[in-house]
GROMACS .gro file of N, CA and C in nm:
model
  204
    1MET      N    1   0.094  -0.113   0.027
    1MET     CA    2  -0.002  -0.012  -0.017
    1MET      C    3   0.068   0.157  -0.034
    2ALA      N    4   0.047   0.245  -0.102
    2ALA     CA    5   0.118   0.375  -0.059
    2ALA      C    6   0.112   0.437   0.003
    3ASP      N    7   0.175   0.471   0.067
    3ASP     CA    8   0.198   0.600   0.211
    3ASP      C    9   0.161   0.731   0.188
    4HIS      N   10   0.104   0.785   0.196
    4HIS     CA   11   0.028   0.935   0.092
    4HIS      C   12  -0.025   1.038   0.183
    5ARG      N   13   0.123   1.048   0.283
    5ARG     CA   14   0.151   1.141   0.364
    5ARG      C   15   0.227   1.256   0.407
    6ILE      N   16   0.135   1.381   0.396
    6ILE     CA   17   0.210   1.495   0.334
    6ILE      C   18   0.353   1.496   0.426
    7GLN      N   19   0.449   1.496   0.384
    7GLN     CA   20   0.613   1.532   0.407
    7GLN      C   21   0.616   1.655   0.464
    8ARG      N   22   0.619   1.691   0.613
    8ARG     CA   23   0.694   1.777   0.652
    8ARG      C   24   0.850   1.889   0.619
    9ARG      N   25   0.755   1.975   0.581
    9ARG     CA   26   0.933   2.055   0.530
    9ARG      C   27   1.041   2.093   0.753
   10PRO      N   28   1.114   2.059   0.654
   10PRO     CA   29   1.250   2.112   0.809
   10PRO      C   30   1.196   2.245   0.843
   11LEU      N   31   1.260   2.241   0.953
   11LEU     CA   32   1.186   2.356   1.064
   11LEU      C   33   1.304   2.527   0.973
   12GLU      N   34   1.357   2.473   0.930
   12GLU     CA   35   1.527   2.592   0.899
   12GLU      C   36   1.544   2.627   0.759
   13LEU      N   37   1.514   2.760   0.739
   13LEU     CA   38   1.441   2.815   0.578
   13LEU      C   39   1.603   2.807   0.547
   14THR      N   40   1.617   2.849   0.371
   14THR     CA   41   1.707   2.867   0.322
   14THR      C   42   1.743   3.006   0.392
   15PRO      N   43   1.868   3.057   0.285
   15PRO     CA   44   1.903   3.163   0.311
   15PRO      C   45   1.789   3.276   0.261
   16THR      N   46   1.761   3.215   0.127
   16THR     CA   47   1.704   3.327   0.020
   16THR      C   48   1.556   3.290   0.104
   17GLU      N   49   1.463   3.202   0.178
   17GLU     CA   50   1.349   3.249   0.203
   17GLU      C   51   1.315   3.333   0.336
   18GLN      N   52   1.463   3.265   0.466
   18GLN     CA   53   1.500   3.389   0.548
   18GLN      C   54   1.441   3.564   0.512
   19THR      N   55   1.544   3.550   0.364
   19THR     CA   56   1.498   3.691   0.308
   19THR      C   57   1.341   3.756   0.323
   20ILE      N   58   1.283   3.666   0.252
   20ILE     CA   59   1.142   3.692   0.182
   20ILE      C   60   1.128   3.702   0.244
   21THR      N   61   1.123   3.663   0.385
   21THR     CA   62   1.027   3.648   0.487
   21THR      C   63   1.069   3.781   0.518
   22ARG      N   64   1.134   3.794   0.543
   22ARG     CA   65   1.190   3.925   0.683
   22ARG      C   66   1.069   4.068   0.494
   23ALA      N   67   1.063   4.090   0.415
   23ALA     CA   68   1.081   4.180   0.329
   23ALA      C   69   0.916   4.136   0.437
   24LEU      N   70   0.825   4.026   0.352
   24LEU     CA   71   0.653   4.015   0.358
   24LEU      C   72   0.668   4.104   0.482
   25ALA      N   73   0.714   4.048   0.587
   25ALA     CA   74   0.692   4.131   0.765
   25ALA      C   75   0.698   4.199   0.759
   26ALA      N   76   0.810   4.288   0.659
   26ALA     CA   77   0.830   4.400   0.725
   26ALA      C   78   0.756   4.504   0.604
   27THR      N   79   0.702   4.466   0.515
   27THR     CA   80   0.583   4.489   0.468
   27THR      C   81   0.402   4.486   0.483
   28ARG      N   82   0.415   4.390   0.548
   28ARG     CA   83   0.262   4.383   0.663
   28ARG      C   84   0.316   4.467   0.750
   29ALA      N   85   0.365   4.468   0.878
   29ALA     CA   86   0.383   4.524   0.956
   29ALA      C   87   0.319   4.646   0.957
   30PRO      N   88   0.317   4.778   0.887
   30PRO     CA   89   0.310   4.897   0.879
   30PRO      C   90   0.120   4.869   0.880
   31VAL      N   91   0.073   4.761   0.764
   31VAL     CA   92  -0.074   4.828   0.703
   31VAL      C   93  -0.096   4.698   0.850
   32GLU      N   94  -0.122   4.661   0.927
   32GLU     CA   95  -0.154   4.544   1.051
   32GLU      C   96  -0.201   4.674   1.149
   33ARG      N   97  -0.138   4.754   1.185
   33ARG     CA   98  -0.065   4.883   1.285
   33ARG      C   99  -0.191   5.001   1.198
   34GLY      N  100  -0.206   5.016   1.031
   34GLY     CA  101  -0.329   5.087   1.021
   34GLY      C  102  -0.400   5.093   1.032
   35ILE      N  103  -0.484   4.885   1.014
   35ILE     CA  104  -0.640   4.818   1.102
   35ILE      C  105  -0.640   4.852   1.210
   36ALA      N  106  -0.515   4.767   1.261
   36ALA     CA  107  -0.556   4.822   1.394
   36ALA      C  108  -0.581   4.934   1.476
   37ARG      N  109  -0.484   5.090   1.366
   37ARG     CA  110  -0.555   5.210   1.414
   37ARG      C  111  -0.720   5.214   1.402
   38LEU      N  112  -0.779   5.165   1.242
   38LEU     CA  113  -0.873   5.226   1.185
   38LEU      C  114  -1.014   5.149   1.284
   39LYS      N  115  -0.914   5.092   1.318
   39LYS     CA  116  -1.119   5.020   1.405
   39LYS      C  117  -1.057   5.009   1.531
   40SER      N  118  -0.947   5.151   1.595
   40SER     CA  119  -0.972   5.146   1.718
   40SER      C  120  -1.125   5.320   1.731
   41TRP      N  121  -1.112   5.342   1.588
   41TRP     CA  122  -1.193   5.437   1.554
   41TRP      C  123  -1.362   5.382   1.509
   42ARG      N  124  -1.484   5.463   1.584
   42ARG     CA  125  -1.581   5.386   1.640
   42ARG      C  126  -1.644   5.399   1.441
   43ILE      N  127  -1.638   5.505   1.423
   43ILE     CA  128  -1.664   5.533   1.257
   43ILE      C  129  -1.685   5.468   1.169
   44PRO      N  130  -1.615   5.342   1.197
   44PRO     CA  131  -1.552   5.234   1.027
   44PRO      C  132  -1.723   5.119   1.103
   45ARG      N  133  -1.714   5.094   1.214
   45ARG     CA  134  -1.768   5.005   1.289
   45ARG      C  135  -1.948   5.043   1.287
   46LYS      N  136  -2.017   5.204   1.275
   46LYS     CA  137  -2.158   5.220   1.274
   46LYS      C  138  -2.165   5.236   1.121
   47SER      N  139  -2.062   5.295   1.067
   47SER     CA  140  -2.135   5.349   0.901
   47SER      C  141  -2.193   5.228   0.828
   48ARG      N  142  -2.272   5.326   0.767
   48ARG     CA  143  -2.389   5.274   0.691
   48ARG      C  144  -2.364   5.334   0.516
   49CYS      N  145  -2.210   5.315   0.465
   49CYS     CA  146  -2.209   5.428   0.367
   49CYS      C  147  -2.159   5.332   0.227
   50SER      N  148  -2.204   5.459   0.141
   50SER     CA  149  -2.100   5.325   0.067
   50SER      C  150  -1.920   5.288   0.067
   51PRO      N  151  -1.849   5.181   0.001
   51PRO     CA  152  -1.716   5.187   0.059
   51PRO      C  153  -1.629   5.271  -0.017
   52ASN      N  154  -1.657   5.340  -0.096
   52ASN     CA  155  -1.675   5.444  -0.178
   52ASN      C  156  -1.573   5.577  -0.079
   53ARG      N  157  -1.716   5.638  -0.012
   53ARG     CA  158  -1.696   5.720   0.098
   53ARG      C  159  -1.553   5.660   0.158
   54MET      N  160  -1.621   5.549   0.244
   54MET     CA  161  -1.579   5.468   0.390
   54MET      C  162  -1.335   5.462   0.303
   55THR      N  163  -1.389   5.469   0.213
   55THR     CA  164  -1.133   5.519   0.175
   55THR      C  165  -1.180   5.584   0.228
   56SER      N  166  -1.197   5.728   0.180
   56SER     CA  167  -1.175   5.923   0.220
   56SER      C  168  -1.190   5.917   0.352
   57ILE      N  169  -1.285   5.843   0.432
   57ILE     CA  170  -1.285   5.857   0.527
   57ILE      C  171  -1.193   5.760   0.652
   58ALA      N  172  -1.126   5.654   0.586
   58ALA     CA  173  -1.030   5.584   0.621
   58ALA      C  174  -0.913   5.666   0.612
   59LYS      N  175  -0.867   5.726   0.427
   59LYS     CA  176  -0.773   5.752   0.414
   59LYS      C  177  -0.798   5.889   0.577
   60ALA      N  178  -0.860   5.932   0.583
   60ALA     CA  179  -0.837   6.120   0.681
   60ALA      C  180  -0.855   6.019   0.780
   61ILE      N  181  -0.897   5.942   0.886
   61ILE     CA  182  -0.883   5.849   0.999
   61ILE      C  183  -0.712   5.855   1.054
   62LEU      N  184  -0.650   5.780   0.921
   62LEU     CA  185  -0.497   5.732   0.910
   62LEU      C  186  -0.448   5.923   0.854
   63THR      N  187  -0.505   6.022   0.848
   63THR     CA  188  -0.407   6.082   0.821
   63THR      C  189  -0.425   6.228   0.987
   64LEU      N  190  -0.471   6.164   1.017
   64LEU     CA  191  -0.553   6.227   1.242
   64LEU      C  192  -0.507   6.122   1.341
   65GLU      N  193  -0.448   6.031   1.280
   65GLU     CA  194  -0.336   5.912   1.369
   65GLU      C  195  -0.189   5.984   1.360
   66ARG      N  196  -0.179   5.977   1.215
   66ARG     CA  197  -0.036   6.049   1.226
   66ARG      C  198   0.029   6.149   1.291
   67GLN      N  199  -0.126   6.271   1.290
   67GLN     CA  200  -0.085   6.376   1.338
   67GLN      C  201  -0.097   6.369   1.539
   68ARG      N  202  -0.099   6.278   1.527
   68ARG     CA  203  -0.125   6.241   1.684
   68ARG      C  204  -0.008   6.288   1.777
   0.00000   0.00000   0.00000
C-alpha cells in the first residue's frame, strides 16, 4: 500500500526564504498597524455608507492618527 502522507518541511529556512520572509513581514507590519488604528475608531464600525465613501473616511482617519 502506498504511503500518501504529506511530507513536512524542515524547520530551518534557506537564506533566500529568510530574506523573503523578512521582506514580507516588513511590508505587512505597517498595514496591520493601520488596520488596528482604524478598528479603534467608531466611525467604520457604525458606518452605513458606500465603500467609496469609506475609503475617503479611512484616509482621513489615518491622516489624523499620524498627526497625534
